[in-house]
Amino acid sequence: MEKIRVTVWNEYRHEKRDEAVAKVYPDGIHSAIASMLRDEADLEIRTATLDEPEHGLTDEVLASTDVLLWWGHMAHGEVSDEIVNKVCQRVLDGMGFIALHSGHASKPFSKLMGTNSGELKWRESGDTERLWLIEPGHPIAAGLPEYIEIENEETYGERFDIPAPDELVFISWFSGGEVFRSGCCYNRGLGKIFYFRPGHETYPIYYRKDIMQVIKNAIRWAKPVCGPKPTFGQYLPNKQ
Ligand code: ZN
């Protein structure tokens, strides 16, 4: 069986600067996510972080990544445009891209979304979140219940200024009254993109089996299909 090569990218700044975050993720969010994925026989996991040379995303790493997970928040602006362009090109060529939580404002996600701002409402008040799974036949829904409830999370609210998703898999409700499109699928070029909302750094979200099941399903959904390369431009008739 050929394994899906997954790179978990994290800016890894909150964990080093904020004691409350370090308590939840002592080795960083990327390590926690990686450790939750390592038991899966069909996945090959490695991590990369912002402060490594080339942000850990060298040409070799990108070329051998089937699905890239991205967690960023306070340092989006420090990600070099050169790397962002390479990441986006790999997505157009077929690499899967999963933007986690505040990754909605990351440079690669923004670039792949186009002209929309990606802005949203937010509030750190520990509201309860209920993620309703609204497409139970979608591959990302495999093995999941009708909804996932998180007792305490950061709130995000609509309007979420994104292009209409090609497929919307989750809608969140928050105890403060907001709703939010929390699981959004896009196709860009040959690549698939999934935005998944939960994962604020002060809550132990990525240790949850149900949340990680969504991420595992999304990785398997987003892996490259390796279809034919598209042909563009003037095209002569196919003679029999
Ligand atoms: Zn957050």
PDB file of C-alpha atoms in Angstrom, residues 59-233:
ATOM      1  CA  ASP A  59      11.408  21.981  -2.594  1.00  0.00           C
ATOM      2  CA  GLU A  60      12.165  18.384  -1.567  1.00  0.00           C
ATOM      3  CA  VAL A  61       9.612  18.454   1.258  1.00  0.00           C
ATOM      4  CA  LEU A  62       6.915  20.022  -0.906  1.00  0.00           C
ATOM      5  CA  ALA A  63       7.581  17.646  -3.792  1.00  0.00           C
ATOM      6  CA  SER A  64       7.158  14.676  -1.462  1.00  0.00           C
ATOM      7  CA  THR A  65       4.052  15.964   0.353  1.00  0.00           C
ATOM      8  CA  ASP A  66       0.653  14.626  -0.711  1.00  0.00           C
ATOM      9  CA  VAL A  67      -1.352  16.596   1.847  1.00  0.00           C
ATOM     10  CA  LEU A  68      -0.202  19.698   3.755  1.00  0.00           C
ATOM     11  CA  LEU A  69      -1.895  20.702   7.023  1.00  0.00           C
ATOM     12  CA  TRP A  70      -1.504  24.371   8.016  1.00  0.00           C
ATOM     13  CA  TRP A  71      -1.909  25.947  11.460  1.00  0.00           C
ATOM     14  CA  GLY A  72      -0.949  29.618  11.739  1.00  0.00           C
ATOM     15  CA  HIS A  73      -2.215  32.673  13.590  1.00  0.00           C
ATOM     16  CA  MET A  74       0.083  35.398  14.921  1.00  0.00           C
ATOM     17  CA  ALA A  75       2.814  35.239  12.266  1.00  0.00           C
ATOM     18  CA  HIS A  76       0.999  34.896   8.940  1.00  0.00           C
ATOM     19  CA  GLY A  77       2.942  37.926   7.668  1.00  0.00           C
ATOM     20  CA  GLU A  78       6.302  36.254   8.342  1.00  0.00           C
ATOM     21  CA  VAL A  79       5.686  33.463   5.852  1.00  0.00           C
ATOM     22  CA  SER A  80       7.718  34.329   2.770  1.00  0.00           C
ATOM     23  CA  ASP A  81       5.840  34.969  -0.448  1.00  0.00           C
ATOM     24  CA  GLU A  82       8.272  32.716  -2.287  1.00  0.00           C
ATOM     25  CA  ILE A  83       7.255  29.723  -0.142  1.00  0.00           C
ATOM     26  CA  VAL A  84       3.585  30.692  -0.370  1.00  0.00           C
ATOM     27  CA  ASN A  85       3.816  30.699  -4.161  1.00  0.00           C
ATOM     28  CA  LYS A  86       5.456  27.275  -4.132  1.00  0.00           C
ATOM     29  CA  VAL A  87       2.779  25.871  -1.793  1.00  0.00           C
ATOM     30  CA  CYS A  88      -0.016  27.244  -3.976  1.00  0.00           C
ATOM     31  CA  GLN A  89       1.588  25.872  -7.142  1.00  0.00           C
ATOM     32  CA  ARG A  90       1.826  22.430  -5.539  1.00  0.00           C
ATOM     33  CA  VAL A  91      -1.890  22.625  -4.691  1.00  0.00           C
ATOM     34  CA  LEU A  92      -2.709  23.540  -8.304  1.00  0.00           C
ATOM     35  CA  ASP A  93      -0.605  20.541  -9.344  1.00  0.00           C
ATOM     36  CA  GLY A  94      -2.599  18.218  -7.063  1.00  0.00           C
ATOM     37  CA  MET A  95      -1.355  18.445  -3.438  1.00  0.00           C
ATOM     38  CA  GLY A  96      -4.116  18.498  -0.813  1.00  0.00           C
ATOM     39  CA  PHE A  97      -4.203  21.501   1.562  1.00  0.00           C
ATOM     40  CA  ILE A  98      -5.991  21.538   4.917  1.00  0.00           C
ATOM     41  CA  ALA A  99      -6.260  24.946   6.601  1.00  0.00           C
ATOM     42  CA  LEU A 100      -6.894  24.600  10.324  1.00  0.00           C
ATOM     43  CA  HIS A 101      -8.674  27.154  12.527  1.00  0.00           C
ATOM     44  CA  SER A 102      -6.973  30.575  12.146  1.00  0.00           C
ATOM     45  CA  GLY A 103      -5.357  29.227   8.972  1.00  0.00           C
ATOM     46  CA  HIS A 104      -8.292  30.971   7.274  1.00  0.00           C
ATOM     47  CA  ALA A 105      -6.123  34.121   7.303  1.00  0.00           C
ATOM     48  CA  SER A 106      -2.896  32.405   6.217  1.00  0.00           C
ATOM     49  CA  LYS A 107      -1.223  33.565   3.032  1.00  0.00           C
ATOM     50  CA  PRO A 108      -1.580  30.284   1.109  1.00  0.00           C
ATOM     51  CA  PHE A 109      -5.282  29.888   1.967  1.00  0.00           C
ATOM     52  CA  SER A 110      -5.994  33.545   1.110  1.00  0.00           C
ATOM     53  CA  LYS A 111      -4.163  33.272  -2.198  1.00  0.00           C
ATOM     54  CA  LEU A 112      -6.004  30.079  -3.109  1.00  0.00           C
ATOM     55  CA  MET A 113      -9.352  31.689  -2.223  1.00  0.00           C
ATOM     56  CA  GLY A 114      -8.817  34.702  -4.501  1.00  0.00           C
ATOM     57  CA  THR A 115     -10.211  38.174  -3.828  1.00  0.00           C
ATOM     58  CA  ASN A 116     -12.353  37.465  -0.746  1.00  0.00           C
ATOM     59  CA  SER A 117     -10.898  38.834   2.505  1.00  0.00           C
ATOM     60  CA  GLY A 118     -11.423  35.724   4.693  1.00  0.00           C
ATOM     61  CA  GLU A 119     -12.592  38.055   7.497  1.00  0.00           C
ATOM     62  CA  LEU A 120     -14.961  36.818  10.197  1.00  0.00           C
ATOM     63  CA  LYS A 121     -16.321  37.687  13.653  1.00  0.00           C
ATOM     64  CA  TRP A 122     -14.519  36.179  16.666  1.00  0.00           C
ATOM     65  CA  ARG A 123     -14.753  36.108  20.456  1.00  0.00           C
ATOM     66  CA  GLU A 124     -12.682  34.302  23.082  1.00  0.00           C
ATOM     67  CA  SER A 125     -15.321  33.539  25.673  1.00  0.00           C
ATOM     68  CA  GLY A 126     -15.304  29.739  25.873  1.00  0.00           C
ATOM     69  CA  ASP A 127     -18.698  29.298  24.214  1.00  0.00           C
ATOM     70  CA  THR A 128     -19.971  25.822  23.451  1.00  0.00           C
ATOM     71  CA  GLU A 129     -19.654  24.883  19.769  1.00  0.00           C
ATOM     72  CA  ARG A 130     -21.803  22.304  18.032  1.00  0.00           C
ATOM     73  CA  LEU A 131     -20.505  21.263  14.615  1.00  0.00           C
ATOM     74  CA  TRP A 132     -23.393  19.887  12.574  1.00  0.00           C
ATOM     75  CA  LEU A 133     -22.417  17.427   9.897  1.00  0.00           C
ATOM     76  CA  ILE A 134     -24.691  18.453   7.038  1.00  0.00           C
ATOM     77  CA  GLU A 135     -23.362  16.153   4.268  1.00  0.00           C
ATOM     78  CA  PRO A 136     -23.421  12.678   5.836  1.00  0.00           C
ATOM     79  CA  GLY A 137     -22.594  11.026   2.484  1.00  0.00           C
ATOM     80  CA  HIS A 138     -19.385  13.011   2.008  1.00  0.00           C
ATOM     81  CA  PRO A 139     -16.050  11.140   2.427  1.00  0.00           C
ATOM     82  CA  ILE A 140     -15.121  13.526   5.269  1.00  0.00           C
ATOM     83  CA  ALA A 141     -18.194  12.329   7.194  1.00  0.00           C
ATOM     84  CA  ALA A 142     -17.017   8.702   7.487  1.00  0.00           C
ATOM     85  CA  GLY A 143     -17.502   7.221  10.952  1.00  0.00           C
ATOM     86  CA  LEU A 144     -18.711  10.474  12.526  1.00  0.00           C
ATOM     87  CA  PRO A 145     -21.837  11.254  14.546  1.00  0.00           C
ATOM     88  CA  GLU A 146     -24.544  13.720  13.479  1.00  0.00           C
ATOM     89  CA  TYR A 147     -22.799  16.510  15.353  1.00  0.00           C
ATOM     90  CA  ILE A 148     -19.630  17.107  17.369  1.00  0.00           C
ATOM     91  CA  GLU A 149     -19.970  19.151  20.522  1.00  0.00           C
ATOM     92  CA  ILE A 150     -17.038  21.067  22.001  1.00  0.00           C
ATOM     93  CA  GLU A 151     -17.768  22.441  25.445  1.00  0.00           C
ATOM     94  CA  ASN A 152     -15.377  25.390  25.267  1.00  0.00           C
ATOM     95  CA  GLU A 153     -14.024  26.978  22.106  1.00  0.00           C
ATOM     96  CA  GLU A 154     -13.269  30.332  20.588  1.00  0.00           C
ATOM     97  CA  THR A 155     -16.291  31.600  18.658  1.00  0.00           C
ATOM     98  CA  TYR A 156     -16.196  32.427  14.966  1.00  0.00           C
ATOM     99  CA  GLY A 157     -19.277  34.012  13.378  1.00  0.00           C
ATOM    100  CA  GLU A 158     -20.676  34.741   9.933  1.00  0.00           C
ATOM    101  CA  ARG A 159     -20.245  36.437   7.734  1.00  0.00           C
ATOM    102  CA  PHE A 160     -17.142  34.442   6.902  1.00  0.00           C
ATOM    103  CA  ASP A 161     -15.922  36.254   3.797  1.00  0.00           C
ATOM    104  CA  ILE A 162     -14.925  33.277   1.656  1.00  0.00           C
ATOM    105  CA  PRO A 163     -16.000  32.247  -1.823  1.00  0.00           C
ATOM    106  CA  ALA A 164     -18.991  29.887  -1.634  1.00  0.00           C
ATOM    107  CA  PRO A 165     -17.471  26.455  -0.907  1.00  0.00           C
ATOM    108  CA  ASP A 166     -17.738  23.793  -3.609  1.00  0.00           C
ATOM    109  CA  GLU A 167     -19.013  21.527  -0.830  1.00  0.00           C
ATOM    110  CA  LEU A 168     -19.994  22.533   2.706  1.00  0.00           C
ATOM    111  CA  VAL A 169     -19.644  19.649   5.160  1.00  0.00           C
ATOM    112  CA  PHE A 170     -20.016  21.291   8.596  1.00  0.00           C
ATOM    113  CA  ILE A 171     -21.950  24.244   9.972  1.00  0.00           C
ATOM    114  CA  SER A 172     -21.211  25.342  13.543  1.00  0.00           C
ATOM    115  CA  TRP A 173     -23.632  26.728  16.077  1.00  0.00           C
ATOM    116  CA  PHE A 174     -22.287  28.597  19.109  1.00  0.00           C
ATOM    117  CA  SER A 175     -23.985  29.125  22.466  1.00  0.00           C
ATOM    118  CA  GLY A 176     -23.645  32.898  21.954  1.00  0.00           C
ATOM    119  CA  GLY A 177     -25.974  32.616  18.963  1.00  0.00           C
ATOM    120  CA  GLU A 178     -23.578  32.697  15.985  1.00  0.00           C
ATOM    121  CA  VAL A 179     -23.383  30.241  13.124  1.00  0.00           C
ATOM    122  CA  PHE A 180     -20.336  29.554  10.953  1.00  0.00           C
ATOM    123  CA  ARG A 181     -19.375  27.510   7.893  1.00  0.00           C
ATOM    124  CA  SER A 182     -16.832  25.272   9.627  1.00  0.00           C
ATOM    125  CA  GLY A 183     -15.993  22.574   7.095  1.00  0.00           C
ATOM    126  CA  CYS A 184     -15.496  23.957   3.585  1.00  0.00           C
ATOM    127  CA  CYS A 185     -14.240  22.053   0.530  1.00  0.00           C
ATOM    128  CA  TYR A 186     -12.732  23.651  -2.553  1.00  0.00           C
ATOM    129  CA  ASN A 187     -11.139  22.478  -5.776  1.00  0.00           C
ATOM    130  CA  ARG A 188      -8.291  24.573  -7.118  1.00  0.00           C
ATOM    131  CA  GLY A 189      -6.523  23.275 -10.204  1.00  0.00           C
ATOM    132  CA  LEU A 190      -5.882  19.567  -9.595  1.00  0.00           C
ATOM    133  CA  GLY A 191      -5.780  20.066  -5.823  1.00  0.00           C
ATOM    134  CA  LYS A 192      -8.367  19.795  -3.066  1.00  0.00           C
ATOM    135  CA  ILE A 193      -8.618  22.179  -0.125  1.00  0.00           C
ATOM    136  CA  PHE A 194     -10.456  21.721   3.163  1.00  0.00           C
ATOM    137  CA  TYR A 195     -10.935  24.454   5.745  1.00  0.00           C
ATOM    138  CA  PHE A 196     -11.740  23.107   9.239  1.00  0.00           C
ATOM    139  CA  ARG A 197     -12.578  25.618  11.962  1.00  0.00           C
ATOM    140  CA  PRO A 198     -11.946  24.164  15.473  1.00  0.00           C
ATOM    141  CA  GLY A 199      -8.491  24.360  17.019  1.00  0.00           C
ATOM    142  CA  HIS A 200      -7.949  27.510  19.095  1.00  0.00           C
ATOM    143  CA  GLU A 201      -4.544  27.247  20.769  1.00  0.00           C
ATOM    144  CA  THR A 202      -5.723  27.497  24.393  1.00  0.00           C
ATOM    145  CA  TYR A 203      -8.074  24.506  24.180  1.00  0.00           C
ATOM    146  CA  PRO A 204      -7.004  20.831  23.812  1.00  0.00           C
ATOM    147  CA  ILE A 205      -9.012  20.385  20.609  1.00  0.00           C
ATOM    148  CA  TYR A 206      -6.476  18.318  18.653  1.00  0.00           C
ATOM    149  CA  TYR A 207      -6.378  15.601  21.321  1.00  0.00           C
ATOM    150  CA  ARG A 208     -10.024  14.774  20.577  1.00  0.00           C
ATOM    151  CA  LYS A 209     -10.684  11.579  18.644  1.00  0.00           C
ATOM    152  CA  ASP A 210     -13.729  12.987  16.833  1.00  0.00           C
ATOM    153  CA  ILE A 211     -11.897  16.113  15.660  1.00  0.00           C
ATOM    154  CA  MET A 212      -8.937  14.021  14.536  1.00  0.00           C
ATOM    155  CA  GLN A 213     -11.294  11.650  12.714  1.00  0.00           C
ATOM    156  CA  VAL A 214     -12.458  14.628  10.643  1.00  0.00           C
ATOM    157  CA  ILE A 215      -8.834  15.522   9.891  1.00  0.00           C
ATOM    158  CA  LYS A 216      -7.945  11.921   8.973  1.00  0.00           C
ATOM    159  CA  ASN A 217     -10.959  11.723   6.672  1.00  0.00           C
ATOM    160  CA  ALA A 218     -10.018  15.064   5.126  1.00  0.00           C
ATOM    161  CA  ILE A 219      -6.454  13.871   4.473  1.00  0.00           C
ATOM    162  CA  ARG A 220      -7.762  10.789   2.648  1.00  0.00           C
ATOM    163  CA  TRP A 221     -10.251  12.911   0.690  1.00  0.00           C
ATOM    164  CA  ALA A 222      -7.620  15.529  -0.252  1.00  0.00           C
ATOM    165  CA  LYS A 223      -4.840  13.208  -1.369  1.00  0.00           C
ATOM    166  CA  PRO A 224      -3.775  13.673  -5.001  1.00  0.00           C
ATOM    167  CA  VAL A 225      -5.791  11.748  -7.560  1.00  0.00           C
ATOM    168  CA  CYS A 226      -3.000  11.685 -10.167  1.00  0.00           C
ATOM    169  CA  GLY A 227      -5.383  12.198 -13.102  1.00  0.00           C
ATOM    170  CA  PRO A 228      -4.326  13.366 -16.560  1.00  0.00           C
ATOM    171  CA  LYS A 229      -2.544  16.697 -16.913  1.00  0.00           C
ATOM    172  CA  PRO A 230      -4.962  19.155 -18.506  1.00  0.00           C
ATOM    173  CA  THR A 231      -4.260  20.407 -22.017  1.00  0.00           C
ATOM    174  CA  PHE A 232      -4.764  24.105 -22.748  1.00  0.00           C
ATOM    175  CA  GLY A 233      -4.619  26.295 -25.831  1.00  0.00           C
TER     176      GLY A 233
END
